[in-house]
Every structure is written in C-alpha cells, then in structure tokens.
Amino acid sequence: MTSVTDPYELKQRLHAAATRSIELGLNALLITPGADLRYLTGYAAPDLERLTCLVVPALGKGDPYLVVPELEADQAQASPLGRLDIQSVSYGETADPYAEIGRRIGAASGIGLANRMWAEKVLAFRAVFPKAELSLSDAILGQLRIVKSQAEIEALTQAGRAIDRVHARVPELLRAGRSEREVARDIAEAILDTGHESVDFVIVGSGPNGASPHHGYNDRILEPGDQIVVDIGGTMPDGYCSDCTRTYSLGEPSEEFNRLYRVLYEAQEAARVAVEQAVPFEQIDAAARDVISAAGYGEQFLHRTGHGIGLETHEPPYVVEGNKELVRIGNTFSIEPGIYFSGRFGARIEDIVVATAEGAESLNNQPRELVIV
Ligand code: ZN
Ligand code: ZN
C-alpha cells in the first residue's frame, strides 16, 4: 500500500494542480501552510507570521518552488517535500519574500490563493500583483481533495479504527458522580494512546448538555439515568482526521428516549444506504431527515447530515439540503443525524463513510445501538 506522502502520488497532485491552473487562466497558485500545502507536498509547515509559500506555476510556466524562512528550510527539506525535487528558496530576516515571489512570477493576470491564507498575507500579495485577479485555491484543490486516493482512504481507515478503539473504552469512563471534564480528560488521553498525534475535539454532552450539538464539556456531574453524547476526533501522524459519535446511557433510558433513539438509528442507516455513486448529496441528507420528520422529530434535527473529512475534519462535500453535487467514488464524509430536545437530552450517531462502487463503506464500526452502561 502506498502512503499518502508517496513522492509519485504527490507529484501527480502537483501536476494536476498546475494543469487545472492553466485551464482556469491562472499564472500560479500560492499555497501557504495548511491542509492544501500538506496535500500537495506532505509538508506540515508551521503557520507563522514569516511567509512560507509553495508557488505552483500554471502548467508550462515553470516548476513549483517553496519560499521558506531560512530558519525553517531544514525542516521543510526533512519533510516528504524534500523528496520531490522542489527548489527551496530560503530568505533571511531582512528580505522581502513577497517581492521575491512577485519578481519570479512577473506580471500576472490571475493568482490563486490558499483558502485559509492569513489576511495580512493576502494583502501583501495584493500589493505585489496589483493587476491580477485573485481567486481561491478551492476551485482547484477542492476538486482534487474531494476525491480520495487509495492511500488516503487507507489513512482514513486507520484513523477510523483508532477512534473506534477510543469509543470501545468510553463505557468504562462513564460513571455517575464523575464530571464531564474528568471523562473528557480521560478520553483525550485515550485519543493519543490509540495512535492519534493530536486531539481535535472532545464532546461529552450529558443530560441536557447533549441537546447542544457543539457543547464541549463542563463541570456537570453525570447522574444515573443520563444519556451522554460522546463526539470525538483527532489527527493521525499522517495528517488525516477521525470523527465519530456514539450515544451512551447511564442505566435504562426512558420509553420516550428509547423511541427517539430507534428513529435516529433508522435515520442514520437510511442515510448510509442512500449513498450511491451519482446521487446528489442533498438526497442523503433527505434520507435521514425524512425518517426523523415522519416520526415527528423534524424540528429537533437542527443541523446538516454530514461533512467531508480528510486532512481537515470539516471539508467539502457537505451533506446538506441544496447541495446538488453528485456523490463520486472516493468521497469521504460523515453521516451524523441527531435529535435534540433543548434543556432535556440529545442523541447523535456519527460514522465516517467512503463512497465505493457498492455504496457506503463505514470506516467506523463500533455498535451504533445505544450503549447502556
Ligand atoms: Zn463529530
Ligand atoms: Zn462530524
């Protein structure tokens, strides 16, 4: 199995980006640290005030090069980028890297900028390329990143297994009398123990806190009879992210909650079954929403059904009403319907799936039934 930073694969991505740039009439793409840079070169560069910028000239306008502060040049070369024959243009403390890039590219009519570039850098490039139309790299890299390669799917599979191992440990952490904060601290440790490099988020929403989809955790003490939404994710050493939600119950839930949870379970399954090549993403959202609405909980399903995932936890495609984009083999995204009753309780089930020729393959495989602790 090739890795996500295999030089051949990275070179293909750079070539695709350069090709698409010429098609869109750009002179070059300017990629500052972040997921786009890591996607193209494997370099997880620190995002600091000094400029680090990969310049990808449009096809036929030269080879890519990395403009990098002198003090970070070795770090860049030690990353997978160092195996790509990308010229490194390092600069000292008194040099102007923006002017250097301007000089190298020359008069430009179209420049693509990394979506997440800092505003101060955008404005510096604006001054260097006064006549260029600036656009977002998303038009190019978004289209590449949205379809995962085999190596990326393997990376996300490993991330999914790692977070599954954390969920397998969660029941032993949930005890009446412990606070959400204590549980969250243990979960964070488990996320690191299971192979992640960093913890991205830990949600322990107990009782009424479960009704707030983006609740983190606080000092609420778990009580017998609580339902607890545990939504957790981290980043693996290769940069790929995990994200998985299961709902737990301290003791037998009420009849009312059981009914709600059964509806949610069916909705989540309906959305997974709806995943098929060339189906619009909004149809997957509708598959979950229809089940929930038919049971009378439509008002309580507050958010979209899912989001893409890869080098970022939230990235395109979004599984949401109005997204008429069609599912492509190799798309990876979450399916996470939820039902929330403000002030009382909530429930959510979330899996990351990959779209295959046979439909959705789930990368999370802990049981989806309510886990009674
Ligand atoms: Zn999540
Ligand atoms: Zn999610």
Coordinates of C-alpha atoms and ligand atoms in Angstrom, one line a residue:
M1 CA 0.0 0.0 0.0
T2 CA 1.4 3.4 -1.0
S3 CA 1.5 6.1 1.7
V4 CA -0.2 9.4 1.5
T5 CA 3.2 11.1 1.1
D6 CA 4.5 8.8 -1.7
P7 CA 6.5 11.0 -4.0
Y8 CA 4.8 9.7 -7.1
E9 CA 1.4 10.5 -5.7
L10 CA 2.4 14.0 -4.5
K11 CA 3.9 14.7 -8.0
Q12 CA 0.6 13.7 -9.6
R13 CA -1.2 16.1 -7.3
L14 CA 1.2 19.0 -8.2
H15 CA 0.8 18.2 -11.9
A16 CA -3.0 18.1 -11.6
A17 CA -2.9 21.5 -9.8
A18 CA -0.7 23.1 -12.4
T19 CA -2.9 21.7 -15.2
R20 CA -6.1 22.9 -13.7
S21 CA -4.4 26.3 -13.1
I22 CA -3.7 26.8 -16.7
E23 CA -7.2 25.8 -17.6
L24 CA -8.6 28.4 -15.2
G25 CA -6.3 31.1 -16.7
L26 CA -4.1 31.5 -13.6
N27 CA -0.4 32.3 -13.6
A28 CA 0.2 30.5 -10.4
L29 CA -1.1 29.1 -7.2
L30 CA 0.3 30.4 -3.9
I31 CA -0.1 27.9 -1.1
T32 CA 0.7 28.9 2.5
P33 CA 0.8 26.4 5.4
G34 CA -2.3 24.3 6.0
A35 CA -4.1 21.3 4.5
D36 CA -3.6 22.4 0.9
L37 CA 0.2 22.6 1.4
R38 CA 0.2 19.3 3.1
Y39 CA -1.9 17.7 0.4
L40 CA 0.5 18.9 -2.3
T41 CA 3.8 18.3 -0.7
G42 CA 3.4 16.3 2.6
Y43 CA 4.9 19.3 4.5
A44 CA 3.0 20.1 7.7
A45 CA 4.5 23.6 7.9
P46 CA 4.1 25.8 10.9
D47 CA 1.7 28.7 10.1
L48 CA 3.5 31.7 11.4
E49 CA 4.0 35.4 10.6
R50 CA 7.0 34.8 8.4
L51 CA 5.9 33.7 4.9
T52 CA 6.2 30.1 3.9
C53 CA 4.7 29.7 0.4
L54 CA 4.6 27.0 -2.1
V55 CA 4.4 28.5 -5.6
V56 CA 2.8 26.3 -8.2
P57 CA 3.2 27.9 -11.6
A58 CA 0.5 27.0 -14.1
L59 CA 1.5 24.2 -16.5
G60 CA 4.2 25.4 -18.8
K61 CA 5.2 28.4 -16.7
G62 CA 7.9 26.7 -14.7
D63 CA 8.4 24.2 -11.8
P64 CA 7.0 24.5 -8.3
Y65 CA 9.2 26.0 -5.6
L66 CA 9.0 26.7 -1.9
V67 CA 9.7 30.1 -0.4
V68 CA 10.7 29.5 3.2
P69 CA 12.3 31.3 6.1
E70 CA 16.0 30.4 6.4
L71 CA 15.4 29.0 9.9
E72 CA 12.7 26.6 8.6
A73 CA 14.5 25.5 5.4
D74 CA 15.9 22.3 7.0
Q75 CA 12.6 21.3 8.5
A76 CA 10.9 21.7 5.1
Q77 CA 13.6 19.5 3.4
A78 CA 13.2 16.9 6.1
S79 CA 9.5 16.5 5.3
P80 CA 8.2 14.5 2.4
L81 CA 8.6 17.7 0.3
G82 CA 12.3 17.1 0.4
R83 CA 11.9 14.1 -1.9
L84 CA 10.1 16.0 -4.6
D85 CA 12.9 18.0 -6.3
I86 CA 11.1 21.2 -5.3
Q87 CA 13.5 24.1 -5.3
S88 CA 13.8 25.7 -1.9
V89 CA 14.1 29.5 -1.9
S90 CA 15.1 30.5 1.6
Y91 CA 15.3 34.0 2.8
G92 CA 16.8 35.8 5.7
E93 CA 15.3 38.1 8.3
T94 CA 15.6 41.3 6.3
A95 CA 14.5 40.0 2.9
D96 CA 11.1 40.6 1.4
P97 CA 9.7 37.2 0.3
Y98 CA 6.6 38.7 -1.3
A99 CA 8.7 40.9 -3.6
E100 CA 10.8 37.8 -4.4
I101 CA 7.7 35.9 -5.5
G102 CA 6.5 38.9 -7.4
R103 CA 9.8 39.1 -9.2
R104 CA 9.8 35.4 -10.1
I105 CA 6.2 35.3 -11.4
G106 CA 6.3 38.7 -13.1
A107 CA 3.2 40.4 -14.4
A108 CA 0.3 38.2 -13.6
S109 CA -3.4 38.3 -14.5
G110 CA -4.6 35.5 -12.3
I111 CA -3.4 34.2 -9.0
G112 CA -4.9 31.5 -6.9
L113 CA -4.5 31.9 -3.1
A114 CA -4.8 29.2 -0.4
N115 CA -8.3 29.4 1.1
R116 CA -7.0 29.7 4.6
M117 CA -4.3 32.3 3.9
W118 CA -4.0 35.0 6.6
A119 CA -5.5 38.3 5.5
E120 CA -2.1 40.1 6.1
K121 CA -0.5 37.8 3.6
V122 CA -3.4 38.2 1.1
L123 CA -3.0 42.0 1.2
A124 CA 0.8 41.7 0.8
F125 CA 0.2 39.6 -2.4
R126 CA -2.4 42.1 -3.5
A127 CA 0.2 44.8 -3.4
V128 CA 2.7 42.7 -5.3
F129 CA 0.3 41.7 -8.0
P130 CA -1.8 44.8 -8.4
K131 CA -3.3 43.8 -11.8
A132 CA -4.0 40.2 -11.0
E133 CA -7.4 38.8 -10.3
L134 CA -7.1 36.9 -7.0
S135 CA -9.2 33.7 -6.6
L136 CA -9.4 30.9 -4.1
S137 CA -7.3 27.7 -4.4
D138 CA -10.5 25.9 -3.6
A139 CA -11.5 26.0 -7.3
I140 CA -8.5 23.7 -8.0
L141 CA -7.5 21.9 -4.8
G142 CA -11.1 21.5 -3.6
Q143 CA -11.8 19.5 -6.7
L144 CA -8.7 17.3 -6.2
R145 CA -9.0 16.8 -2.5
I146 CA -12.7 15.9 -2.6
V147 CA -11.9 12.5 -4.3
K148 CA -9.6 10.5 -2.1
S149 CA -6.9 8.2 -3.4
Q150 CA -6.5 4.6 -2.2
A151 CA -3.7 5.8 0.1
E152 CA -5.9 8.5 1.6
I153 CA -8.8 6.0 2.1
E154 CA -6.3 3.7 3.8
A155 CA -5.2 6.6 6.1
L156 CA -8.8 7.5 6.9
T157 CA -9.5 3.8 7.6
Q158 CA -6.7 3.7 10.1
A159 CA -8.0 7.0 11.7
G160 CA -11.5 5.4 11.9
R161 CA -10.1 2.3 13.6
A162 CA -8.2 4.4 16.1
I163 CA -11.2 6.4 17.2
D164 CA -13.3 3.2 17.3
R165 CA -10.7 1.9 19.9
V166 CA -11.4 5.0 21.9
H167 CA -15.2 4.5 21.8
A168 CA -14.6 0.9 22.9
R169 CA -13.1 2.4 26.1
V170 CA -15.7 5.0 26.8
P171 CA -18.2 2.8 28.7
E172 CA -15.6 2.2 31.5
L173 CA -15.1 6.0 31.8
L174 CA -18.7 6.9 32.3
R175 CA -19.7 6.7 35.9
A176 CA -22.3 8.6 37.9
G177 CA -20.5 11.1 40.1
R178 CA -17.8 11.9 37.6
S179 CA -17.8 15.3 35.8
E180 CA -17.9 15.7 32.0
R181 CA -14.5 17.4 32.4
E182 CA -12.9 14.3 34.1
V183 CA -14.3 12.0 31.4
A184 CA -13.2 14.3 28.6
R185 CA -9.6 14.3 30.1
D186 CA -9.5 10.5 30.0
I187 CA -10.9 10.4 26.5
A188 CA -8.3 12.9 25.3
E189 CA -5.6 10.7 26.7
A190 CA -7.2 7.6 25.0
I191 CA -7.2 9.5 21.7
L192 CA -3.5 10.0 22.0
D193 CA -3.0 6.4 23.2
T194 CA -4.7 4.9 20.2
G195 CA -2.3 6.3 17.6
H196 CA -3.5 9.9 17.0
E197 CA -0.9 12.6 17.1
S198 CA -3.3 15.3 18.4
V199 CA -6.8 15.7 20.0
D200 CA -9.0 17.8 17.8
F201 CA -12.1 17.9 20.0
V202 CA -13.9 16.0 22.7
I203 CA -17.6 16.5 23.3
V204 CA -19.1 14.9 26.4
G205 CA -22.7 16.1 26.4
S206 CA -24.5 14.6 29.3
G207 CA -28.2 15.0 30.1
P208 CA -29.4 18.5 28.9
N209 CA -25.9 19.3 27.6
G210 CA -26.4 16.5 25.0
A211 CA -29.1 18.8 23.4
S212 CA -26.4 21.3 22.3
P213 CA -24.6 19.7 19.3
H214 CA -21.4 21.7 19.7
H215 CA -21.2 21.5 23.5
G216 CA -17.7 20.6 24.5
Y217 CA -17.7 19.6 28.2
N218 CA -18.1 21.3 31.5
D219 CA -18.3 20.6 35.2
R220 CA -21.7 18.9 35.1
I221 CA -21.7 15.7 37.2
L222 CA -23.0 12.6 35.4
E223 CA -26.2 11.3 37.0
P224 CA -27.9 8.0 36.9
G225 CA -30.4 8.0 34.0
D226 CA -28.4 10.4 31.9
Q227 CA -27.9 10.0 28.2
I228 CA -24.5 11.1 27.1
V229 CA -23.5 12.2 23.5
V230 CA -19.7 11.5 23.0
D231 CA -18.4 13.0 19.8
I232 CA -14.6 12.8 19.5
G233 CA -11.9 13.2 16.9
G234 CA -8.2 13.6 16.5
T235 CA -5.5 13.8 13.8
M236 CA -3.2 10.9 12.9
P237 CA 0.5 11.4 12.4
D238 CA 0.0 11.5 8.6
G239 CA -2.5 14.4 8.9
Y240 CA -5.8 12.5 8.4
C241 CA -8.6 13.1 10.8
S242 CA -11.1 10.9 12.7
D243 CA -14.6 12.0 13.9
C244 CA -17.1 9.6 15.5
T245 CA -20.1 9.9 17.7
R246 CA -21.9 7.4 19.9
T247 CA -24.6 7.9 22.5
Y248 CA -24.4 6.3 25.9
S249 CA -26.9 5.9 28.7
L250 CA -26.2 5.5 32.4
G251 CA -28.8 2.9 33.1
E252 CA -32.0 2.1 31.3
P253 CA -33.4 5.1 29.3
S254 CA -37.0 6.2 29.4
E255 CA -39.5 4.9 27.0
E256 CA -39.5 8.3 25.3
F257 CA -35.8 8.3 24.8
N258 CA -35.8 4.7 23.5
R259 CA -38.4 5.6 20.9
L260 CA -36.4 8.7 19.8
Y261 CA -33.2 6.7 19.6
R262 CA -34.7 4.0 17.5
V263 CA -35.9 6.7 15.0
L264 CA -32.4 8.1 15.0
Y265 CA -30.8 4.8 14.4
E266 CA -33.1 4.1 11.4
A267 CA -32.4 7.6 10.0
Q268 CA -28.6 7.1 10.2
E269 CA -28.9 3.7 8.5
A270 CA -31.2 5.2 5.8
A271 CA -28.6 7.8 5.0
R272 CA -25.8 5.3 4.8
V273 CA -28.0 3.1 2.5
A274 CA -28.8 6.2 0.3
V275 CA -25.1 6.7 -0.5
E276 CA -24.6 5.7 -4.1
Q277 CA -22.5 6.9 -7.0
A278 CA -24.1 9.9 -8.8
V279 CA -26.7 10.6 -6.1
P280 CA -26.9 14.2 -5.1
F281 CA -25.6 14.9 -1.5
E282 CA -28.9 16.6 -0.6
Q283 CA -30.6 13.3 -1.2
I284 CA -28.5 11.6 1.5
D285 CA -29.5 14.4 3.9
A286 CA -33.1 13.9 2.9
A287 CA -32.9 10.2 3.5
A288 CA -32.1 10.8 7.2
R289 CA -34.4 13.8 7.6
D290 CA -37.4 12.1 6.1
V291 CA -37.2 9.3 8.7
I292 CA -36.8 11.8 11.5
S293 CA -39.6 14.1 10.3
A294 CA -42.0 11.2 9.7
A295 CA -41.6 10.3 13.4
G296 CA -42.4 13.9 14.4
Y297 CA -38.9 15.0 15.3
G298 CA -38.1 17.1 12.3
E299 CA -37.8 20.3 14.3
Q300 CA -35.3 18.6 16.6
F301 CA -32.8 17.7 13.9
L302 CA -31.0 21.0 13.9
H303 CA -28.0 20.5 11.6
R304 CA -26.9 19.1 8.2
T305 CA -26.4 15.3 8.0
G306 CA -22.7 15.4 7.4
H307 CA -19.4 16.9 6.2
G308 CA -16.5 15.8 4.2
I309 CA -13.3 14.7 6.1
G310 CA -9.7 14.2 5.1
L311 CA -6.8 16.4 6.1
E312 CA -9.4 18.6 7.7
T313 CA -12.2 17.4 9.9
H314 CA -14.7 19.6 8.1
E315 CA -14.2 20.0 4.4
P316 CA -16.3 19.5 1.2
P317 CA -18.5 17.7 0.4
Y318 CA -21.3 18.8 2.7
V319 CA -24.3 16.5 3.1
V320 CA -26.9 19.2 3.3
E321 CA -30.1 20.3 1.6
G322 CA -29.3 22.3 -1.5
N323 CA -26.1 20.5 -2.3
K324 CA -26.8 19.1 -5.7
E325 CA -23.2 17.9 -6.2
L326 CA -23.2 14.2 -7.1
V327 CA -21.5 11.5 -5.0
R328 CA -18.3 10.3 -6.5
I329 CA -16.4 7.1 -5.7
G330 CA -13.7 8.1 -3.3
N331 CA -15.7 10.8 -1.5
T332 CA -15.3 10.5 2.3
F333 CA -17.8 12.2 4.6
S334 CA -19.7 11.9 7.9
I335 CA -23.3 10.7 8.4
E336 CA -24.4 12.1 11.7
P337 CA -28.1 12.8 12.2
G338 CA -29.1 14.0 15.7
I339 CA -32.2 14.7 17.6
Y340 CA -32.1 17.4 20.3
F341 CA -34.6 18.5 23.0
S342 CA -33.4 21.7 24.5
G343 CA -33.0 21.6 28.2
R344 CA -33.6 17.8 28.3
F345 CA -31.4 15.5 26.2
G346 CA -30.0 14.8 22.8
A347 CA -28.7 11.9 20.7
R348 CA -26.4 11.6 17.7
I349 CA -24.9 8.7 15.8
E350 CA -21.9 9.5 13.5
D351 CA -19.9 7.4 11.2
I352 CA -17.3 8.4 8.5
V353 CA -18.1 6.6 5.3
V354 CA -16.3 6.2 2.0
A355 CA -18.4 6.1 -1.2
T356 CA -17.5 2.9 -3.2
A357 CA -19.0 1.3 -6.3
E358 CA -21.1 -0.8 -3.9
G359 CA -22.3 2.2 -1.8
A360 CA -21.2 3.5 1.5
E361 CA -18.5 1.6 3.4
S362 CA -18.3 2.7 7.0
L363 CA -14.9 3.5 8.5
N364 CA -16.4 3.4 12.0
N365 CA -17.7 0.1 13.2
Q366 CA -18.4 0.3 16.9
P367 CA -22.0 -0.8 17.5
R368 CA -24.5 2.0 16.8
E369 CA -27.1 0.9 19.2
L370 CA -27.5 2.9 22.4
V371 CA -24.7 1.7 24.7
I372 CA -26.2 1.1 28.2
V373 CA -23.5 1.5 30.8
Ligands
ZN1 ZN -18.3 14.5 15.2
ZN2 ZN -18.6 15.2 12.2

